[in-house]
Coordinates of C-alpha atoms and ligand atoms in Angstrom, one line a residue:
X15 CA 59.0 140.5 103.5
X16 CA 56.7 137.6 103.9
X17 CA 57.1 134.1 101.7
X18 CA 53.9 132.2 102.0
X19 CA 54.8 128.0 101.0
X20 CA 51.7 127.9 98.2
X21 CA 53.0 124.4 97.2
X22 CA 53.3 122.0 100.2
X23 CA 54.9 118.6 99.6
X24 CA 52.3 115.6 99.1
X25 CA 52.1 112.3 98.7
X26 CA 52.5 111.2 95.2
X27 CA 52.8 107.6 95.0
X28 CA 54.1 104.8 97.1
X29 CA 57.9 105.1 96.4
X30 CA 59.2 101.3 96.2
X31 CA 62.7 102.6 98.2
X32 CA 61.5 104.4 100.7
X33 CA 58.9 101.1 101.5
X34 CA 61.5 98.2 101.2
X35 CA 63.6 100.3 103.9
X36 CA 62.2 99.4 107.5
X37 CA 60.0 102.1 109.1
X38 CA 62.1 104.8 110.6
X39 CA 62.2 105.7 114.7
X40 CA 59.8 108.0 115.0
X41 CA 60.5 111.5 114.0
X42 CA 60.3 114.7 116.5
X43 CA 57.4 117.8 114.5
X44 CA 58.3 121.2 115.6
X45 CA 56.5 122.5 118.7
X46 CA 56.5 125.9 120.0
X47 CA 59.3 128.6 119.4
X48 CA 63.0 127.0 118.4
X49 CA 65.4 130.2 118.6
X50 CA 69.0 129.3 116.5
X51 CA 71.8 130.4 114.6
X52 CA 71.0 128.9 111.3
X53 CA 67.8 127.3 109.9
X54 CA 67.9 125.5 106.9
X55 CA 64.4 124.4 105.1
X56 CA 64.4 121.1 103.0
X57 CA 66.1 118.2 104.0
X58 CA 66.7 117.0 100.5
X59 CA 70.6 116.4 99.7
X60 CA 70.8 120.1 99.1
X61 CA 69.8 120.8 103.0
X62 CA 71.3 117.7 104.2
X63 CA 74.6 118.8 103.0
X64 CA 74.4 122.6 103.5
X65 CA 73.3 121.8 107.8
X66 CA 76.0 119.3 108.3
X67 CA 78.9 121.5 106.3
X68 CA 77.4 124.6 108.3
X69 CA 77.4 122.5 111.6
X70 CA 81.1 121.2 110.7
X71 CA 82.2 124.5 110.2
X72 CA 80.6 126.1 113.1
X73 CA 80.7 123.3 115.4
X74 CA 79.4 126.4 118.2
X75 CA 76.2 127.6 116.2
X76 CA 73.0 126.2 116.5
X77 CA 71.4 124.6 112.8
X78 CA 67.9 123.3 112.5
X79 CA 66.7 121.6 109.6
X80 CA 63.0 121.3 108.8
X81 CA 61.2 119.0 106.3
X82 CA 57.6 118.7 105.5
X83 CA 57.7 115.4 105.5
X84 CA 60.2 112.4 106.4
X85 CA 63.8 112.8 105.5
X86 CA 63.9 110.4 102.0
X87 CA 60.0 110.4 101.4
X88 CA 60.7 113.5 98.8
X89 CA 62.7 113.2 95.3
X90 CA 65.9 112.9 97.7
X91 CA 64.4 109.3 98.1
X92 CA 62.6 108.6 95.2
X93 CA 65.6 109.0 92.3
X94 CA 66.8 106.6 90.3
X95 CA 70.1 106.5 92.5
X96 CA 72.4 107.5 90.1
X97 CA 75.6 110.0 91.5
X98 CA 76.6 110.8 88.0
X99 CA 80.0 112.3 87.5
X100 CA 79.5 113.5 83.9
X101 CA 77.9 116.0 82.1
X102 CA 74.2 115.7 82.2
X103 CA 72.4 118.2 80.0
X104 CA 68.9 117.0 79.7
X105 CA 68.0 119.8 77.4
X106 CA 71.1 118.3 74.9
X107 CA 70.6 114.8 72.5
X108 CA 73.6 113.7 73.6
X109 CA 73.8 115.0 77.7
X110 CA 76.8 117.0 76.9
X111 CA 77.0 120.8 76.8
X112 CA 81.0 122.8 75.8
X113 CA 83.6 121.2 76.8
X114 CA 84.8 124.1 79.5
X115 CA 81.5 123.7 81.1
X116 CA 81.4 120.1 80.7
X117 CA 84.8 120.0 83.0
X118 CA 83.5 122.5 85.6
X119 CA 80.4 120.0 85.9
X120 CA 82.9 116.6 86.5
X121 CA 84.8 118.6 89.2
X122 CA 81.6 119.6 91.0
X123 CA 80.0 116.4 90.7
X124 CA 83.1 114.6 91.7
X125 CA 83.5 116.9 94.6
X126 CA 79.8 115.6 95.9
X127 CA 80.8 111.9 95.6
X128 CA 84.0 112.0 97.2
X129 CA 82.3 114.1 100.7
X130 CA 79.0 111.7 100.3
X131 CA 81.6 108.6 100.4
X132 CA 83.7 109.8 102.8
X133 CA 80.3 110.4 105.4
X134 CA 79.1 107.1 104.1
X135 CA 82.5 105.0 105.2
X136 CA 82.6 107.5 108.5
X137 CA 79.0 106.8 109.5
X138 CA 78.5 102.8 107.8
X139 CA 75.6 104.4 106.0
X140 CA 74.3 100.8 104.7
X141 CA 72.3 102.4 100.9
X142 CA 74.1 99.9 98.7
X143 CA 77.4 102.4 98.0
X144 CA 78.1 100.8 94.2
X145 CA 80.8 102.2 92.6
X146 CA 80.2 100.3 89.4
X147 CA 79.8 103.0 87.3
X148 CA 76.7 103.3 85.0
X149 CA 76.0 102.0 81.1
X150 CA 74.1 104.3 78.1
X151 CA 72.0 101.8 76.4
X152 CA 70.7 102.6 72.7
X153 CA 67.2 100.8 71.4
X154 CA 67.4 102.2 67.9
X155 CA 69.4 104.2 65.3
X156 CA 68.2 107.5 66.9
X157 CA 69.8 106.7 70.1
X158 CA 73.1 105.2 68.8
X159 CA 73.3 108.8 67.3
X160 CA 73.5 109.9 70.6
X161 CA 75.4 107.6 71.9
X162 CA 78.2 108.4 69.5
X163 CA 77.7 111.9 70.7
X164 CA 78.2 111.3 73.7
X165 CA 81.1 109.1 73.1
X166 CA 83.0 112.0 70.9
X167 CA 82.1 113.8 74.2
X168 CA 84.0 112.0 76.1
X169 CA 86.9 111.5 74.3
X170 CA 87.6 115.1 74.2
X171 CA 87.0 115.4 77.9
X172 CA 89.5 112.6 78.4
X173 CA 86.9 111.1 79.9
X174 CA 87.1 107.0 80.0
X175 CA 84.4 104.6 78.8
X176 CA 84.2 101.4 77.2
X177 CA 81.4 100.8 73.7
X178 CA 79.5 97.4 74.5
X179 CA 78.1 95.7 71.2
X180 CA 74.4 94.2 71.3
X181 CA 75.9 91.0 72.6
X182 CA 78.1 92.6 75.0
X183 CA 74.5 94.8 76.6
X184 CA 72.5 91.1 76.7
X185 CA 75.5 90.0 78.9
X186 CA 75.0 92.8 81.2
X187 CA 71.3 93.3 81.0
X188 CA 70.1 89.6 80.2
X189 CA 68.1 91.5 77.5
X190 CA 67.8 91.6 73.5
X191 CA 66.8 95.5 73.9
X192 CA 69.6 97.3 73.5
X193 CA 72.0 97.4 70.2
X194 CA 74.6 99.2 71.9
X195 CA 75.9 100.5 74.9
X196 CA 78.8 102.7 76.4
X197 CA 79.6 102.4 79.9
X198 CA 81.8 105.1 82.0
X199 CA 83.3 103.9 85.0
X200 CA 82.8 107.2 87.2
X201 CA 79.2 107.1 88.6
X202 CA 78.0 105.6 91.8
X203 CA 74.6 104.0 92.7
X204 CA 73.0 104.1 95.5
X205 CA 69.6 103.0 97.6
X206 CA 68.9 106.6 97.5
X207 CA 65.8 106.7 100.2
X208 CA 68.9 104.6 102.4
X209 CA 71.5 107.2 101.4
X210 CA 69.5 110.2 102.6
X211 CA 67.8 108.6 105.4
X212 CA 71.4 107.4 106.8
X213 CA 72.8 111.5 106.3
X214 CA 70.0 112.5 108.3
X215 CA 70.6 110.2 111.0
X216 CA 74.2 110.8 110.8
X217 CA 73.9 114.8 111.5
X218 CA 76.6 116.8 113.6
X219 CA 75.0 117.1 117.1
X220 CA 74.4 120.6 116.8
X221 CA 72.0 119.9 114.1
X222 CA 68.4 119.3 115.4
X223 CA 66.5 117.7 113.1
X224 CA 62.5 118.4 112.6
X225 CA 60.4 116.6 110.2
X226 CA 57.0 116.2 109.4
X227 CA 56.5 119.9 110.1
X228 CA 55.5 121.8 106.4
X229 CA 56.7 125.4 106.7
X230 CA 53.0 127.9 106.0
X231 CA 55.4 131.2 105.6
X232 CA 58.7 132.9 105.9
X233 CA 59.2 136.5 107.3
X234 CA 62.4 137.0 106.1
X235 CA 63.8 139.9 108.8
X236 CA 65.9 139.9 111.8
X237 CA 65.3 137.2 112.9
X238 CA 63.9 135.2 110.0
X239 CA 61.2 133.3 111.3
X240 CA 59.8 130.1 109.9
X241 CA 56.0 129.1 110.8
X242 CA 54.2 125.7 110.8
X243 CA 51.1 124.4 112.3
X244 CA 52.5 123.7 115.7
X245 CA 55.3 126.5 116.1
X246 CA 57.7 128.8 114.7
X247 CA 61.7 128.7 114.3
X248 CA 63.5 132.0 114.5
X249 CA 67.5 132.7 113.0
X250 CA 69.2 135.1 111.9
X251 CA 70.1 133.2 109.1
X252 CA 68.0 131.3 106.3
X253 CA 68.9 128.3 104.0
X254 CA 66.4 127.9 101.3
X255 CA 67.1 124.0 100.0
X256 CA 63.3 123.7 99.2
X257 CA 64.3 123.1 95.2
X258 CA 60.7 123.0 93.5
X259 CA 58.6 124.3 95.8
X260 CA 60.4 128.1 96.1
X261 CA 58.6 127.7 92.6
X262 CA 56.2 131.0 93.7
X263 CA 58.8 132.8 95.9
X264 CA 58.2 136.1 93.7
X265 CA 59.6 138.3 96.3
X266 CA 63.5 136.5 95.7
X267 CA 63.1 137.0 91.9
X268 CA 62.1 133.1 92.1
X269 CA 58.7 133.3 90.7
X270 CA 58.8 132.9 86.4
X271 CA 61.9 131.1 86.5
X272 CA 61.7 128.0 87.8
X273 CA 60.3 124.6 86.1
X274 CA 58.8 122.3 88.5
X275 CA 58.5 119.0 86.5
X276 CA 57.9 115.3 87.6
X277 CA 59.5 112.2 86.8
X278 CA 58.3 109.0 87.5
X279 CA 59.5 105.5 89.0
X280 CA 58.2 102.2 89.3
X281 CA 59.8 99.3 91.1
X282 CA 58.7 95.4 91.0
X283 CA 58.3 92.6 92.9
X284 CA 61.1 90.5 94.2
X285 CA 62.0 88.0 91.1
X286 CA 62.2 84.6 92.4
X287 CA 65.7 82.5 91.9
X288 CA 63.9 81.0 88.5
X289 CA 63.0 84.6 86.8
X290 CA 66.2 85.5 87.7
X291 CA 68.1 83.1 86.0
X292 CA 65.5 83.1 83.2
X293 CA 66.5 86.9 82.8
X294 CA 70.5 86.1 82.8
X295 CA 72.7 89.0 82.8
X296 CA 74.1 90.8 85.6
X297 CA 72.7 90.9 89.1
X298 CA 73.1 94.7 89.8
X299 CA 73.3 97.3 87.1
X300 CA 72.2 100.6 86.5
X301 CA 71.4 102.3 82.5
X302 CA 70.7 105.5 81.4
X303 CA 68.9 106.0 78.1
X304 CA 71.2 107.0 75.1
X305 CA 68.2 110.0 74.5
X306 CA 67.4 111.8 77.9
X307 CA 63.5 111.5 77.4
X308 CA 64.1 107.7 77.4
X309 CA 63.8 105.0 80.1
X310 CA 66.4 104.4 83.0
X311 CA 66.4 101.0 84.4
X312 CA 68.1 99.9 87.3
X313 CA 68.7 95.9 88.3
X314 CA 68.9 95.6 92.0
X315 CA 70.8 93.4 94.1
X316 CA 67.6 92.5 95.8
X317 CA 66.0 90.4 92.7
X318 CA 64.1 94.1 92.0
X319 CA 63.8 96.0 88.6
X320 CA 63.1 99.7 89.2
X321 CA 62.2 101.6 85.7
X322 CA 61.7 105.3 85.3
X323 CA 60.1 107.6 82.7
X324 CA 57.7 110.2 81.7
X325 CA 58.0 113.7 82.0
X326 CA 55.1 116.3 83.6
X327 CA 54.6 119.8 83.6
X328 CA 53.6 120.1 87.2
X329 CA 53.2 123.9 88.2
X330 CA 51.1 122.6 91.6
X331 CA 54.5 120.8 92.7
X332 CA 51.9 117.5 92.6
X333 CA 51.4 114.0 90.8
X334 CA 47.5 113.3 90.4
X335 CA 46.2 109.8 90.6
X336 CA 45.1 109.9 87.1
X337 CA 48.5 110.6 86.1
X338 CA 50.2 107.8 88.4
X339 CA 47.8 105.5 86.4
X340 CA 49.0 106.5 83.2
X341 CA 52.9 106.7 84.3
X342 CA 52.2 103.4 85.5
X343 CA 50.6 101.9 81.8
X344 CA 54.2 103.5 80.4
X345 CA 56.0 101.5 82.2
X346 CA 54.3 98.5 81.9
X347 CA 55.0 98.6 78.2
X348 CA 58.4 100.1 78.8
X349 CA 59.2 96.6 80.6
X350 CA 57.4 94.1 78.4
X351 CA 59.9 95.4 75.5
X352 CA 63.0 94.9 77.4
X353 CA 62.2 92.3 79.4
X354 CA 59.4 90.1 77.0
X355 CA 61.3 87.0 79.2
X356 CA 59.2 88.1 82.5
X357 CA 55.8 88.6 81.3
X358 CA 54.1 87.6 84.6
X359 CA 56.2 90.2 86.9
X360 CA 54.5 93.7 88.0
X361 CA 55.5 96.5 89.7
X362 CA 54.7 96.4 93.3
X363 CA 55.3 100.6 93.3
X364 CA 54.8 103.3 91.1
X365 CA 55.8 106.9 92.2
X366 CA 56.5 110.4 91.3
X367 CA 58.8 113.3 92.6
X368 CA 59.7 116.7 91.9
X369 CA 62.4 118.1 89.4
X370 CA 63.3 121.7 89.3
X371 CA 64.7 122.5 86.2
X372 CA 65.2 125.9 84.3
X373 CA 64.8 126.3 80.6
X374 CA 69.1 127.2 80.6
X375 CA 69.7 124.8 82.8
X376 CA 70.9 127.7 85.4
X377 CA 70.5 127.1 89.1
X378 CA 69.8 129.3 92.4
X379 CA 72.7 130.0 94.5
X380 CA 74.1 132.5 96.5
X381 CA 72.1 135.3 98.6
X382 CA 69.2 136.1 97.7
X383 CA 68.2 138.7 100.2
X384 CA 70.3 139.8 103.6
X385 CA 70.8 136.8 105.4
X386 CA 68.5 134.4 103.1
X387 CA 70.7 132.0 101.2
X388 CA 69.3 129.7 98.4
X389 CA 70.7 126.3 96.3
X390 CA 68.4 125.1 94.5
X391 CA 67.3 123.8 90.8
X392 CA 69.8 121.2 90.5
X393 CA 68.4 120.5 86.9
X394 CA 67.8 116.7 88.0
X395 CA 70.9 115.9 89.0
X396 CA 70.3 116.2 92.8
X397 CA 72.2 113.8 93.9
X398 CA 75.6 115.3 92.8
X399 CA 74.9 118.7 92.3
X400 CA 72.3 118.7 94.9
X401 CA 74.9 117.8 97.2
X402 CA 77.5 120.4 96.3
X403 CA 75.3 123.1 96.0
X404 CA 74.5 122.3 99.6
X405 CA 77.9 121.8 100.9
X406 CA 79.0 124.9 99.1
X407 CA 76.7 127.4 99.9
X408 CA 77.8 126.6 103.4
X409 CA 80.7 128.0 103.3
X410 CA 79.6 130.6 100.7
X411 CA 77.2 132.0 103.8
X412 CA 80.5 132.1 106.2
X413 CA 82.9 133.4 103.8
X414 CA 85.0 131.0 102.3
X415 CA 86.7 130.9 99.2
X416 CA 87.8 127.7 96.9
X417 CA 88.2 126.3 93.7
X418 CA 84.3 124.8 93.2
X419 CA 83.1 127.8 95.1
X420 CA 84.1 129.9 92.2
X421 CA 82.7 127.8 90.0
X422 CA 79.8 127.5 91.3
X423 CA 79.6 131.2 91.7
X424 CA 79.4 131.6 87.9
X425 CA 76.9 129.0 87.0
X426 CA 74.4 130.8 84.8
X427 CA 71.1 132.0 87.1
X428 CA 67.7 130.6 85.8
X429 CA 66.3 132.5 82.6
X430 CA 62.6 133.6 82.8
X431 CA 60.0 131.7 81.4
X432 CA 57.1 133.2 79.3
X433 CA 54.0 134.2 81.2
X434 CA 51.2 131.8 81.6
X435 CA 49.7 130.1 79.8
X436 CA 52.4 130.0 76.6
X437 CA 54.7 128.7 79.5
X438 CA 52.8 125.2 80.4
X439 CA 51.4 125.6 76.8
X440 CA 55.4 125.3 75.9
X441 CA 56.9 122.9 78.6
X442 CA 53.9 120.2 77.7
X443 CA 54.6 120.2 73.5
X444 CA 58.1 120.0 74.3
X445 CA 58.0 117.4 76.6
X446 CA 55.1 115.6 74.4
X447 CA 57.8 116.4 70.9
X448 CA 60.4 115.1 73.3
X449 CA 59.1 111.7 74.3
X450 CA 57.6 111.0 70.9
X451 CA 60.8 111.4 69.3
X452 CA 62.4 109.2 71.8
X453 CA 60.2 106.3 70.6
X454 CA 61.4 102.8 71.6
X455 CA 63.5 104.8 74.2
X456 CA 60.9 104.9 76.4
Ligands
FAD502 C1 61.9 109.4 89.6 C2 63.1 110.3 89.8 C3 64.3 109.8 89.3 C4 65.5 110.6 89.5 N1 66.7 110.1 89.3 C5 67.8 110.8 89.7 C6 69.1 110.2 89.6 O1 69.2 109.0 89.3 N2 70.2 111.0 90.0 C7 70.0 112.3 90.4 O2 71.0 112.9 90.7 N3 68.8 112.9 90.5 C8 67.7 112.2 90.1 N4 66.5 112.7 90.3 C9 66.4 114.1 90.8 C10 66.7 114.2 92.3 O3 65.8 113.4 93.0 C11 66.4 115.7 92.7 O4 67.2 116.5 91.8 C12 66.9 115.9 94.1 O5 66.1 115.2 95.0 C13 66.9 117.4 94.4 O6 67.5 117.5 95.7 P1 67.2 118.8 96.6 O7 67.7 118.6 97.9 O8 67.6 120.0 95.8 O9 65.6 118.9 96.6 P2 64.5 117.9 97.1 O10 65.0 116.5 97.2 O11 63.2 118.1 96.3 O12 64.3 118.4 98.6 C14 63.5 119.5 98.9 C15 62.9 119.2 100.3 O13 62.2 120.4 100.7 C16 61.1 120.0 101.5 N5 60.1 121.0 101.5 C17 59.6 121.7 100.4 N6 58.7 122.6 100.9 C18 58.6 122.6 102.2 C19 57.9 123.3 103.2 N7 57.0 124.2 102.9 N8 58.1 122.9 104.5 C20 59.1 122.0 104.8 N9 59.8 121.3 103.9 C21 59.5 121.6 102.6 C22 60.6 118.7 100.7 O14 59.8 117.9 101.6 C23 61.9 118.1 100.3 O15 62.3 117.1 101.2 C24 65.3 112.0 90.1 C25 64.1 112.4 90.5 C26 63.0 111.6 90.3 C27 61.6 112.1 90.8

């Protein structure tokens, strides 16, 4: 069976984290034939995590992890940071889903903060670890709907959280934005180009690392064999952690069921000392929209404001200039109406990265042909579920058995989509229905 890559990763966008972090040593392209006992493509969190649990586990066998491109120049660098513990439905108003699978996702998602936490203390991984937790912030009526959602949520989850009052979100935010706010203590934020850049340079020695090398085809067989421009890796075993891009992998039952969307970022300048007190609030927080097609804005300890927004419909795996330009007028207005205080500050980045959702929020995991492994469509939560899927499909592929094995094991498998074109015709009104409804949200 032969897998050609149709969608290789590009660059879409100068992502602000990944260019405040000082250049990286420089990396080592795969040349000629690499033989070993594992290959894993995608060195996203997904492959990150499933190489270095293989590697732990098999401290013996050989693991190589590829990358198109630079580890942390793809969406594993260009989130918004957050590790978020809850429920996250983006298809739901109010993030949550039931309340059984609502517990299943804390424990997995809690289960990828404590092994990133623990590699970060191990290794010193310097990505701005901030277990501060993250706020919900509500613009209009509309979203304090959703807020209380989620709120009722929560409660029956036993889940804590504290409700902020306008006041009490100026305090934190320095702005007059938000009429309320609810902030749960669990999540973590992160530098997140830092945090994966640091996991790839912290890698078991039997992991050999090759980036900048984009993978042309797969022939999965005995061995599996890998190809790029400049050689060819061979194993007997695969790890597919390329998340969007196994978009058009028909022959694993991948084709028709995955959604490769974009999001977009933009980050600013540095504020000088005077902005920064004219701003007020907090120096370092982190807010989610109370509606999911709203903005996320994060406060950095660096005098930086990063916002994100904007949903595409991008079957090419691709952001287009035009659309970078358009992303980037969004957020321009997106910041003027929180922060009306800083009219002379710009962003100094605007960039976009790869979701991959599925329309029931179901992932890829498990094998999905002899030998060929796959964890992907982490439903944008990559950072968390990203991370476990990785780590677990490990020990999946050598036998293991646990607790958040099982449950990932019985996470629902994408649906299929509608042919082409009702599909983008679909994904584009929704998305448009989605953000207009949103409103002051965004
Ligand atoms: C603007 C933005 C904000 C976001 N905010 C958050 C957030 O706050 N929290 C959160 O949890 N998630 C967030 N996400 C989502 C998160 O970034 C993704 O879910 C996560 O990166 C997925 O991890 P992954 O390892 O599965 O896939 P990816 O990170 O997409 O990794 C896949 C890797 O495969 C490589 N690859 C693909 N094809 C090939 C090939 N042919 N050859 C070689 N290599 C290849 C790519 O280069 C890439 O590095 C956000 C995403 C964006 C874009």
């Amino acid at each position: 069976m032969q897998l050609h890559c149709n969608s290789l990763p590009q660059n879409d966008g100068r992502c602000g984290w990944y260019e405040t972090l000082p250049p990286p040593p420089p990396s080592t392209p795969l040349r000629g034939t690499v033989q070993a006992d594992w290959v894993v493509l995608g060195a996203g969190y997904a492959g990150l995590a499933a190489a270095r649990r293989l590697a732990e586990l098999q401290p013996e066998a050989s693991v190589v992890l590829i990358d198109a491109k630079r580890v942390g120049f793809g969406a594993a660098g260009r989130n918004s940071g957050f590790m978020v513990d809850l429920p996250h439905d983006l298809t739901s108003h109010s993030y949550t889903s039931s309340h059984e699978a609502d517990h299943k996702t804390i424990r997995l998602s809690r289960g990828a903060i404590d092994y990133t936490r623990e590699i970060v203390q191990r290794h010193g991984i310097d990505c701005d670890w901030r277990e501060q937790g993250k706020l919900h912030g509500a613009a209009n009526e509309r979203g304090g709907l959703a807020l209380d959602e989620f709120a009722k949520g929560l409660s029956v989850l036993g889940e804590p959280y504290r409700l902020l009052d306008a006041g009490q979100m100026k305090a934190v935010t320095g702005s007059d934005f938000y009429q309320a706010g609810l902030h749960a203590p669990g999540a973590v934020l992160v530098q997140p180009a830092a945090l994966a850049r640091g996991l790839g340079q912290s890698l078991p020695a039997n992991v050999r690392l090759f980036e900048e090398s984009p993978v042309l085809d797969i022939v999965v067989g005995k061995p599996h064999t890998l190809t790029t421009a400049e050689g060819c890796v061979k194993a007997p075993r695969l790890v597919l952690a390329n998340n969007a891009y196994a978009s058009s992998f028909g022959e694993l039952g991948l084709k028709g069921r995955l959604l490769p969307v974009y999001t977009y970022g933009s980050m600013t300048r540095q504020l000088t000392e005077e902005e920064q007190a004219r701003l007020g609030g907090e120096q370092s927080w982190g807010l989610i929209p109370a509606d999911p097609l709203g903005s996320t804005v994060r406060r950095l300890a660096n005098g930086r404001i990063c916002v994100r927004n904007s949903f595409t419909y991008n079957p090419d795996v691709h952001a287009s200039a035009g659309t970078l330009q358009r992303v980037l007028k969004a957020h321009r207005t997106s910041f003027a109406r929180r922060f009306p205080m800083l009219p002379e500050v710009d962003f100094e980045y605007t960039w976009g990265g790869a979701l991959c959702l599925s329309r029931n929020a179901g992932s890829v995991f498990g094998e999905l042909a002899p030998g060929v492994f796959g964890a992907m469509c982490c439903n944008g939560l990559g950072l968390t579920r990203g991370t476990i899927s990785g780590k677990l499909i490990a020990e999946y592929a050598l036998g293991m058995d646990s607790d958040l094995l099982s449950i990932m094991l019985e996470q629902p498998k994408p649906s299929r989509n509608p042919p082409e074109p009702l599909l983008g015709i679909g994904v584009r009104s929704s998305i448009a229905w989605k953000e207009w409804s949103a409103g002051v949200e965004l």
